Tab-separated table of C-alpha atoms in Angstrom:
chain	number	residue	atom	x	y	z
A	1	MET	CA	62.352	-37.633	-38.211
A	2	THR	CA	58.708	-37.701	-37.285
A	3	SER	CA	57.368	-40.814	-35.575
A	4	VAL	CA	53.905	-41.848	-36.691
A	5	GLY	CA	51.778	-44.122	-34.483
A	6	PRO	CA	49.635	-47.096	-35.511
A	7	GLU	CA	47.205	-46.654	-38.367
A	8	SER	CA	43.581	-45.810	-37.588
A	9	ASP	CA	40.599	-45.586	-39.908
A	10	ASP	CA	38.844	-43.074	-37.654
A	11	ASP	CA	39.041	-39.613	-39.192
A	12	GLN	CA	39.449	-36.899	-36.601
A	13	VAL	CA	38.160	-33.338	-36.544
A	14	ASP	CA	40.756	-30.565	-36.723
A	15	GLU	CA	40.198	-28.679	-33.479
A	16	SER	CA	42.645	-25.834	-34.164
A	17	GLU	CA	39.797	-23.310	-34.377
A	18	PRO	CA	36.527	-23.260	-32.418
A	19	VAL	CA	33.479	-23.325	-34.644
A	20	VAL	CA	29.927	-22.651	-33.548
A	21	CYS	CA	27.360	-24.641	-35.558
A	22	GLU	CA	23.601	-24.819	-35.638
A	23	GLY	CA	22.422	-26.673	-32.524
A	24	LEU	CA	25.783	-26.212	-30.741
A	25	ASN	CA	27.091	-23.487	-28.480
A	26	ALA	CA	30.714	-22.299	-28.202
A	27	GLU	CA	31.515	-25.150	-25.802
A	28	GLY	CA	30.257	-27.733	-28.294
A	29	THR	CA	27.259	-28.849	-26.239
A	30	GLU	CA	23.863	-29.259	-27.850
A	31	VAL	CA	21.361	-26.454	-27.450
A	32	LYS	CA	17.789	-27.698	-27.648
A	33	PRO	CA	15.441	-25.232	-29.376
A	34	LYS	CA	12.545	-23.861	-27.400
A	35	LEU	CA	9.306	-24.995	-28.970
A	36	ASP	CA	6.057	-23.068	-28.667
A	37	PHE	CA	3.104	-25.324	-29.365
A	38	ALA	CA	-0.250	-24.230	-30.679
A	39	THR	CA	-3.036	-23.905	-28.140
A	40	VAL	CA	-5.705	-26.558	-28.665
A	41	PRO	CA	-8.784	-26.494	-26.398
A	42	GLY	CA	-8.828	-29.613	-24.257
A	43	TYR	CA	-5.145	-30.322	-24.912
A	44	SER	CA	-3.431	-27.404	-23.189
A	45	ASN	CA	-1.134	-29.639	-21.125
A	46	VAL	CA	0.143	-31.782	-24.007
A	47	ARG	CA	3.916	-31.692	-24.539
A	48	LEU	CA	6.498	-33.839	-26.315
A	49	ASP	CA	6.287	-36.568	-23.675
A	50	GLN	CA	3.239	-38.779	-23.377
A	51	SER	CA	0.596	-37.955	-20.782
A	52	LEU	CA	-1.989	-40.491	-19.655
A	53	LEU	CA	-5.644	-39.579	-19.965
A	54	PRO	CA	-8.012	-41.395	-17.572
A	55	PRO	CA	-11.275	-42.482	-19.215
A	56	PRO	CA	-14.594	-40.912	-18.243
A	57	PRO	CA	-16.349	-42.822	-15.457
A	58	ILE	CA	-18.756	-45.587	-16.398
A	59	GLU	CA	-21.461	-46.814	-14.082
A	60	PHE	CA	-21.418	-50.573	-13.727
A	61	VAL	CA	-24.182	-52.559	-12.055
A	62	PRO	CA	-23.001	-56.053	-11.048
A	63	PRO	CA	-25.330	-58.940	-11.890
A	64	LYS	CA	-27.571	-60.211	-9.119
A	65	ASP	CA	-26.637	-63.853	-9.653
A	66	SER	CA	-23.123	-64.986	-10.490
A	67	LYS	CA	-22.507	-68.350	-12.069
A	68	GLN	CA	-20.373	-70.670	-9.948
A	69	PRO	CA	-18.503	-73.725	-11.209
A	70	ASP	CA	-19.294	-77.413	-11.063
A	71	PHE	CA	-16.101	-79.070	-9.905
A	72	MET	CA	-14.612	-82.372	-11.006
A	73	SER	CA	-11.675	-84.411	-9.758
A	74	ALA	CA	-8.537	-84.940	-11.844
A	75	PRO	CA	-7.686	-88.393	-13.269
A	76	VAL	CA	-5.463	-90.882	-11.413
A	77	ILE	CA	-2.610	-92.706	-13.201
A	78	SER	CA	-1.265	-96.246	-12.772
A	79	GLU	CA	2.292	-97.486	-12.021
A	80	GLU	CA	2.683	-98.523	-15.649
A	81	THR	CA	1.760	-95.035	-16.862
A	82	ALA	CA	4.094	-93.447	-14.307
A	83	ARG	CA	7.056	-95.623	-15.401
A	84	GLN	CA	6.396	-95.014	-19.109
A	85	ALA	CA	6.239	-91.254	-18.518
A	86	LEU	CA	9.595	-91.399	-16.725
A	87	LEU	CA	11.183	-93.413	-19.541
A	88	GLU	CA	10.019	-90.880	-22.130
A	89	HIS	CA	11.355	-88.060	-19.963
A	90	VAL	CA	14.740	-89.768	-19.594
A	91	SER	CA	15.018	-90.284	-23.368
A	92	GLN	CA	14.722	-86.527	-23.897
A	93	GLN	CA	17.529	-85.664	-21.476
A	94	CYS	CA	21.162	-85.504	-22.485
A	95	CYS	CA	23.359	-88.139	-20.769
A	96	TRP	CA	20.581	-89.696	-18.673
A	97	GLY	CA	20.570	-93.472	-18.431
A	98	LYS	CA	17.303	-95.419	-18.618
A	99	GLY	CA	18.480	-98.313	-16.456
A	100	ALA	CA	17.263	-96.761	-13.227
A	101	ALA	CA	13.815	-96.048	-14.716
A	102	GLU	CA	13.467	-99.666	-15.821
A	103	LYS	CA	14.496	-101.087	-12.440
A	104	LEU	CA	12.674	-98.728	-10.094
A	105	ILE	CA	10.594	-100.461	-7.442
A	106	PHE	CA	7.361	-98.562	-6.786
A	107	LYS	CA	6.445	-98.199	-3.113
A	108	GLY	CA	3.374	-96.086	-3.644
A	109	LEU	CA	1.602	-93.438	-5.715
A	110	GLN	CA	0.015	-90.370	-4.153
A	111	SER	CA	-2.401	-88.597	-6.491
A	112	SER	CA	-3.699	-85.102	-5.915
A	113	THR	CA	-5.217	-82.225	-7.828
A	114	SER	CA	-3.537	-78.851	-8.231
A	115	TYR	CA	-5.570	-75.783	-9.064
A	116	HIS	CA	-4.572	-72.946	-11.380
A	117	TYR	CA	-6.758	-69.839	-11.198
A	118	VAL	CA	-6.316	-67.231	-13.959
A	119	LEU	CA	-7.973	-63.812	-14.215
A	120	GLU	CA	-7.643	-61.761	-17.413
A	121	THR	CA	-8.731	-58.129	-17.664
A	122	PHE	CA	-8.684	-56.509	-21.095
A	123	THR	CA	-8.104	-52.758	-20.758
A	124	GLU	CA	-7.652	-49.690	-22.949
A	125	GLU	CA	-5.242	-46.870	-22.147
A	126	ARG	CA	-4.986	-43.569	-24.039
A	127	SER	CA	-2.220	-40.964	-24.012
A	128	THR	CA	-1.363	-37.910	-26.110
A	129	LYS	CA	1.767	-36.009	-27.102
A	130	TRP	CA	2.854	-33.483	-29.698
A	131	ASP	CA	4.554	-35.079	-32.679
A	132	PHE	CA	5.717	-33.974	-36.099
A	133	GLU	CA	6.570	-35.204	-39.573
A	134	PRO	CA	8.258	-33.511	-42.549
A	135	PHE	CA	5.775	-31.377	-44.451
A	136	HIS	CA	5.794	-32.108	-48.186
A	137	GLY	CA	2.354	-30.856	-49.181
A	138	GLN	CA	0.212	-33.491	-47.459
A	139	PRO	CA	-3.240	-32.506	-46.088
A	140	VAL	CA	-3.243	-30.466	-42.871
A	141	ASN	CA	-6.359	-30.989	-40.779
A	142	GLY	CA	-6.102	-27.933	-38.560
A	143	PRO	CA	-8.267	-25.950	-36.117
A	144	GLN	CA	-9.852	-24.062	-39.027
A	145	ASN	CA	-11.886	-27.209	-39.754
A	146	GLY	CA	-13.493	-27.396	-36.330
A	147	PRO	CA	-12.836	-28.040	-32.643
A	148	ALA	CA	-10.654	-31.004	-31.717
A	149	PRO	CA	-12.563	-33.971	-30.220
A	150	GLY	CA	-11.659	-35.219	-26.780
A	151	PRO	CA	-9.146	-38.066	-26.593
A	152	TRP	CA	-11.785	-40.568	-25.514
A	153	ASP	CA	-14.249	-39.319	-28.158
A	154	ILE	CA	-12.072	-40.498	-31.056
A	155	PRO	CA	-13.428	-43.825	-32.360
A	156	ALA	CA	-11.021	-46.768	-32.465
A	157	SER	CA	-11.478	-50.517	-32.390
A	158	PHE	CA	-9.212	-53.396	-31.448
A	159	SER	CA	-8.747	-56.625	-33.387
A	160	LYS	CA	-9.486	-59.205	-30.707
A	161	TYR	CA	-10.323	-59.445	-27.017
A	162	PHE	CA	-7.504	-60.334	-24.608
A	163	VAL	CA	-4.763	-59.666	-27.187
A	164	ASP	CA	-2.282	-56.795	-26.737
A	165	GLU	CA	-2.437	-54.139	-29.445
A	166	THR	CA	-1.163	-50.583	-29.979
A	167	GLN	CA	-2.516	-47.954	-32.363
A	168	HIS	CA	-1.455	-44.391	-33.163
A	169	HIS	CA	-3.909	-41.760	-34.428
A	170	GLU	CA	-3.659	-38.104	-35.365
A	171	VAL	CA	-6.120	-36.105	-33.308
A	172	PRO	CA	-8.378	-34.337	-35.839
A	173	PHE	CA	-8.204	-30.529	-36.156
A	174	THR	CA	-4.881	-30.160	-34.275
A	175	ALA	CA	-2.372	-29.980	-37.154
A	176	TYR	CA	-0.447	-26.932	-38.319
A	177	VAL	CA	2.700	-26.236	-40.359
A	178	GLU	CA	5.781	-24.489	-39.044
A	179	ASP	CA	9.360	-23.906	-40.143
A	180	CYS	CA	11.787	-26.613	-39.046
A	181	HIS	CA	13.328	-25.721	-35.698
A	182	LYS	CA	16.445	-27.802	-36.372
A	183	CYS	CA	17.687	-26.156	-39.575
A	184	ASN	CA	15.740	-22.876	-39.445
A	185	ALA	CA	13.957	-23.831	-42.686
A	186	ARG	CA	17.188	-24.232	-44.671
A	187	GLY	CA	16.833	-27.972	-45.245
A	188	TYR	CA	20.372	-28.714	-44.157
A	189	VAL	CA	22.535	-28.464	-41.053
A	190	ARG	CA	26.243	-28.124	-40.614
A	191	CYS	CA	28.071	-31.443	-40.560
A	192	GLY	CA	28.913	-32.448	-37.019
A	193	LYS	CA	31.867	-34.631	-38.003
A	194	CYS	CA	33.938	-31.975	-39.769
A	195	LEU	CA	32.158	-28.996	-38.130
A	196	GLY	CA	31.374	-27.584	-41.550
A	197	ARG	CA	34.936	-27.539	-42.903
A	198	GLY	CA	34.474	-30.394	-45.362
A	199	LYS	CA	37.716	-32.028	-44.268
A	200	VAL	CA	38.814	-34.098	-41.317
A	201	ARG	CA	42.181	-35.053	-39.940
A	202	CYS	CA	43.541	-38.245	-41.471
A	203	GLY	CA	43.404	-41.151	-39.055
A	204	THR	CA	46.164	-43.065	-40.843
A	205	CYS	CA	48.935	-40.519	-40.362
A	206	ARG	CA	47.265	-38.639	-37.481
A	207	GLY	CA	47.214	-35.450	-39.500
A	208	THR	CA	50.978	-35.279	-40.198
A	209	GLY	CA	50.782	-36.174	-43.870
A	210	ARG	CA	53.568	-38.737	-43.396
A	211	ARG	CA	53.769	-42.325	-42.279
A	212	ARG	CA	56.483	-44.821	-41.386
A	213	VAL	CA	57.017	-47.819	-43.691
A	214	TYR	CA	59.515	-50.674	-43.790
A	215	ARG	CA	61.105	-51.663	-47.115
A	216	ASN	CA	63.927	-54.136	-47.556
A	217	GLY	CA	64.490	-54.143	-43.808
A	218	GLU	CA	64.893	-50.387	-43.673
A	219	GLN	CA	62.590	-47.843	-42.073
A	220	ARG	CA	61.519	-44.914	-44.231
A	221	ILE	CA	59.176	-41.934	-43.860
A	222	VAL	CA	56.931	-41.402	-46.871
A	223	SER	CA	53.981	-39.205	-47.725
A	224	CYS	CA	50.644	-40.595	-46.610
A	225	SER	CA	48.849	-42.095	-49.586
A	226	ARG	CA	45.403	-41.724	-48.028
A	227	CYS	CA	45.320	-37.963	-47.586
A	228	PHE	CA	46.692	-34.651	-48.804
A	229	GLY	CA	48.809	-32.941	-46.181
A	230	GLY	CA	47.070	-34.671	-43.292
A	231	LYS	CA	43.525	-33.765	-44.390
A	232	ARG	CA	40.876	-35.993	-45.945
A	233	ARG	CA	37.479	-35.317	-47.407
A	234	CYS	CA	34.820	-35.744	-44.721
A	235	PRO	CA	33.140	-39.126	-45.290
A	236	ARG	CA	29.859	-37.962	-43.756
A	237	CYS	CA	29.140	-34.872	-45.860
A	238	GLY	CA	31.377	-35.694	-48.855
A	239	GLY	CA	33.323	-32.471	-48.386
A	240	ASP	CA	30.285	-30.175	-48.602
A	241	GLY	CA	30.304	-29.297	-44.903
A	242	ARG	CA	26.520	-29.753	-44.754
A	243	ILE	CA	24.189	-32.692	-44.376
A	244	THR	CA	20.460	-33.131	-44.915
A	245	CYS	CA	18.482	-31.985	-41.898
A	246	PRO	CA	17.622	-35.141	-39.946
A	247	VAL	CA	14.351	-33.605	-38.712
A	248	CYS	CA	12.648	-32.210	-41.816
A	249	LYS	CA	14.531	-34.392	-44.351
A	250	SER	CA	15.355	-31.268	-46.421
A	251	HIS	CA	11.653	-30.233	-46.714
A	252	CYS	CA	12.300	-27.135	-44.548
A	253	GLN	CA	8.899	-27.317	-42.838
A	254	LEU	CA	7.227	-29.616	-40.313
A	255	LYS	CA	3.658	-30.658	-39.828
A	256	TRP	CA	2.904	-30.639	-36.095
A	257	TYR	CA	-0.068	-32.494	-34.656
A	258	ILE	CA	-1.244	-34.154	-31.450
A	259	LYS	CA	-0.716	-37.906	-31.613
A	260	LEU	CA	-3.060	-40.185	-29.731
A	261	THR	CA	-1.590	-43.510	-28.627
A	262	ILE	CA	-4.019	-46.285	-27.683
A	263	ASN	CA	-2.759	-49.358	-25.859
A	264	TRP	CA	-5.046	-52.340	-25.461
A	265	LYS	CA	-3.515	-54.677	-22.912
A	266	ASN	CA	-4.445	-58.044	-21.467
A	267	ASN	CA	-3.650	-57.892	-17.755
A	268	ILE	CA	-3.172	-61.360	-16.251
A	269	GLY	CA	-3.293	-62.407	-12.631
A	270	GLU	CA	-2.918	-66.010	-11.542
A	271	HIS	CA	-2.641	-68.178	-8.476
A	272	VAL	CA	-1.603	-71.831	-8.086
A	273	VAL	CA	-2.614	-74.143	-5.270
A	274	GLU	CA	-0.146	-77.027	-5.033
A	275	LYS	CA	0.342	-78.963	-1.806
A	276	THR	CA	3.338	-81.043	-2.897
A	277	GLU	CA	6.930	-79.939	-3.586
A	278	LEU	CA	6.231	-79.640	-7.313
A	279	PRO	CA	7.105	-76.033	-8.346
A	280	ASP	CA	4.084	-73.823	-8.999
A	281	HIS	CA	5.329	-72.628	-12.388
A	282	LEU	CA	5.289	-76.223	-13.682
A	283	VAL	CA	1.642	-76.552	-12.719
A	284	SER	CA	0.740	-73.316	-14.526
A	285	GLN	CA	2.412	-74.557	-17.736
A	286	ALA	CA	0.861	-78.031	-17.773
A	287	ALA	CA	-2.406	-79.073	-19.413
A	288	GLY	CA	-5.348	-79.554	-17.099
A	289	THR	CA	-9.084	-80.026	-16.992
A	290	LEU	CA	-11.151	-76.861	-17.360
A	291	GLY	CA	-13.339	-76.807	-14.302
A	292	PHE	CA	-14.787	-73.330	-14.635
A	293	GLU	CA	-14.848	-70.488	-17.147
A	294	ASP	CA	-16.705	-67.186	-17.148
A	295	THR	CA	-16.454	-64.057	-19.327
A	296	GLN	CA	-18.221	-60.833	-18.355
A	297	ILE	CA	-17.633	-57.089	-18.543
A	298	ARG	CA	-17.009	-57.446	-14.807
A	299	VAL	CA	-16.670	-60.907	-13.318
A	300	MET	CA	-17.713	-61.705	-9.758
A	301	PRO	CA	-15.183	-63.352	-7.424
A	302	ILE	CA	-15.555	-67.103	-6.995
A	303	SER	CA	-16.870	-67.807	-3.510
A	304	ARG	CA	-18.117	-71.403	-3.374
A	305	PHE	CA	-15.063	-73.344	-4.449
A	306	PRO	CA	-14.257	-76.255	-2.071
A	307	VAL	CA	-10.641	-75.034	-1.751
A	308	THR	CA	-10.689	-71.896	0.392
A	309	GLU	CA	-7.395	-70.644	-1.020
A	310	ILE	CA	-8.893	-70.390	-4.510
A	311	ASN	CA	-11.827	-68.329	-3.209
A	312	ALA	CA	-9.439	-65.962	-1.434
A	313	ALA	CA	-7.182	-65.653	-4.484
A	314	SER	CA	-10.146	-64.917	-6.761
A	315	GLY	CA	-11.418	-62.206	-4.433
A	316	ARG	CA	-7.965	-60.651	-4.084
A	317	LEU	CA	-7.200	-60.632	-7.817
A	318	VAL	CA	-10.625	-59.333	-8.871
A	319	ALA	CA	-10.305	-56.509	-6.320
A	320	SER	CA	-6.815	-55.635	-7.601
A	321	HIS	CA	-7.900	-55.430	-11.274
A	322	GLN	CA	-9.466	-51.966	-11.058
A	323	PHE	CA	-7.099	-49.843	-13.264
A	324	PRO	CA	-8.444	-46.319	-12.629
A	325	ASN	CA	-6.472	-44.850	-15.584
A	326	ARG	CA	-7.780	-47.392	-18.084
A	327	ARG	CA	-11.105	-48.478	-19.490
A	328	ILE	CA	-12.010	-52.095	-18.783
A	329	HIS	CA	-13.629	-53.767	-21.793
A	330	MET	CA	-13.923	-57.390	-20.640
A	331	GLN	CA	-12.847	-59.812	-17.929
A	332	HIS	CA	-12.371	-63.545	-18.079
A	333	HIS	CA	-11.411	-66.044	-15.399
A	334	ILE	CA	-10.943	-69.804	-15.284
A	335	ILE	CA	-10.020	-72.602	-12.916
A	336	ARG	CA	-7.855	-75.364	-14.341
A	337	MET	CA	-7.459	-78.630	-12.468
A	338	VAL	CA	-4.060	-80.222	-13.050
A	339	PRO	CA	-3.481	-83.852	-11.955
A	340	VAL	CA	-0.288	-84.428	-9.958
A	341	THR	CA	1.026	-87.861	-8.932
A	342	GLN	CA	3.979	-88.156	-6.574
A	343	CYS	CA	5.760	-91.475	-7.155
A	344	PHE	CA	7.569	-93.011	-4.192
A	345	CYS	CA	10.169	-95.491	-5.468
A	346	GLN	CA	13.335	-97.315	-4.477
A	347	HIS	CA	16.515	-97.874	-6.480
A	348	LYS	CA	19.457	-99.858	-5.027
A	349	GLU	CA	17.988	-99.530	-1.527
A	350	LYS	CA	17.775	-95.748	-1.907
A	351	ASP	CA	14.505	-93.809	-1.887
A	352	VAL	CA	13.763	-91.955	-5.127
A	353	ASN	CA	10.746	-89.690	-5.630
A	354	TYR	CA	9.500	-87.991	-8.785
A	355	PHE	CA	6.341	-86.316	-10.069
A	356	VAL	CA	4.070	-87.028	-13.035
A	357	TYR	CA	1.792	-84.060	-13.676
A	358	GLY	CA	-0.562	-82.611	-16.271
A	359	LEU	CA	-2.830	-84.348	-18.744
A	360	GLU	CA	0.191	-84.879	-21.009
A	361	SER	CA	2.042	-86.753	-18.209
A	362	ARG	CA	5.019	-84.456	-17.826
A	363	VAL	CA	7.764	-85.505	-15.409
A	364	HIS	CA	9.725	-83.588	-12.772
A	365	ALA	CA	12.525	-85.816	-11.467
A	366	PRO	CA	15.340	-83.810	-9.834
A	367	GLU	CA	16.371	-86.887	-7.758
A	368	TYR	CA	16.748	-89.265	-10.698
A	369	PRO	CA	19.902	-91.333	-9.993
A	370	ASP	CA	21.284	-91.896	-13.524
A	371	GLN	CA	21.656	-88.286	-14.677
A	372	CYS	CA	25.094	-88.962	-16.160
A	373	CYS	CA	25.466	-92.206	-18.075
A	374	TRP	CA	28.758	-94.133	-18.174
A	375	GLY	CA	30.811	-94.030	-21.352
A	376	CYS	CA	29.202	-90.839	-22.642
A	377	THR	CA	31.177	-89.379	-25.544
A	378	ILE	CA	29.347	-86.037	-25.698
A	379	LEU	CA	31.488	-83.230	-24.342
């Protein structure tokens, strides 16, 4: 009596005989075809992987006079505004009680201004690689039509400044047609699941053609109803032993061409000056007063700001935004002034501090005492 294991829906390949298929050697490992690309002047080093192409140098003459900002102070809030902001913050938190916010005794408010400096540099990067598509009679713009233009000579435009965008272009006069290297121009390849046999081993009976069943409390061995003698038609190729070539999609030929990829990217550098314990990332996300804004092909570092740290950060970030492998189209930098008020309070003879920041009066209150209200039924 043959014992048959648990059923499985995974059909298995019969490995009784070694079969060598297209793309596989005798050991079953994939053999990648050697590709010989056409020689295109100016693109001799292009392969299947992308290669960056630095832009031609551009002479830039900085302006003689650079505009510097007029600075303003941030607004100061009252105790009433600070308490109302805390109450609204508490109402948005799960399981926070508002009793402490209503009974807080204010001991003092310390207002200050935080500064958020942002530099944006909008750049363009170009790279090339050989690519292909199935050839089905579409136009082929090859070398017979003229010499291929340089990668930075191909015109392309972006949609908007300071917005990331990617475009792909076929380099003119680089296309040619060649037989598919995957299927040798046959349009099909041998099925990798059944190795071209058209049948696979049944996963239900594990290729035995029999399975164990229980009827009326008795165990019996019966013929497998899902196969014929342990073999099933291959579900991938339908029993044909061949599948459509995944490379040429049965067209037998490929159109090869050099693909130009253009990436427009907005590179952002920022620096926050915050003297309190309020986390910097909260300052950068809050609304503030725009104290300075300038957009130029090349901006000049800010040098006359009353906070020395902002001047140093501007100089450091502007110097770091050089990008030798990209073309710089535009730069933009701003200074935002974000109001921050540290509230010193007392609740049940215990000191409690919290922050109200931003023009929208956001609250940061990690020390709030009633962060879990009594009688909460939310699990």
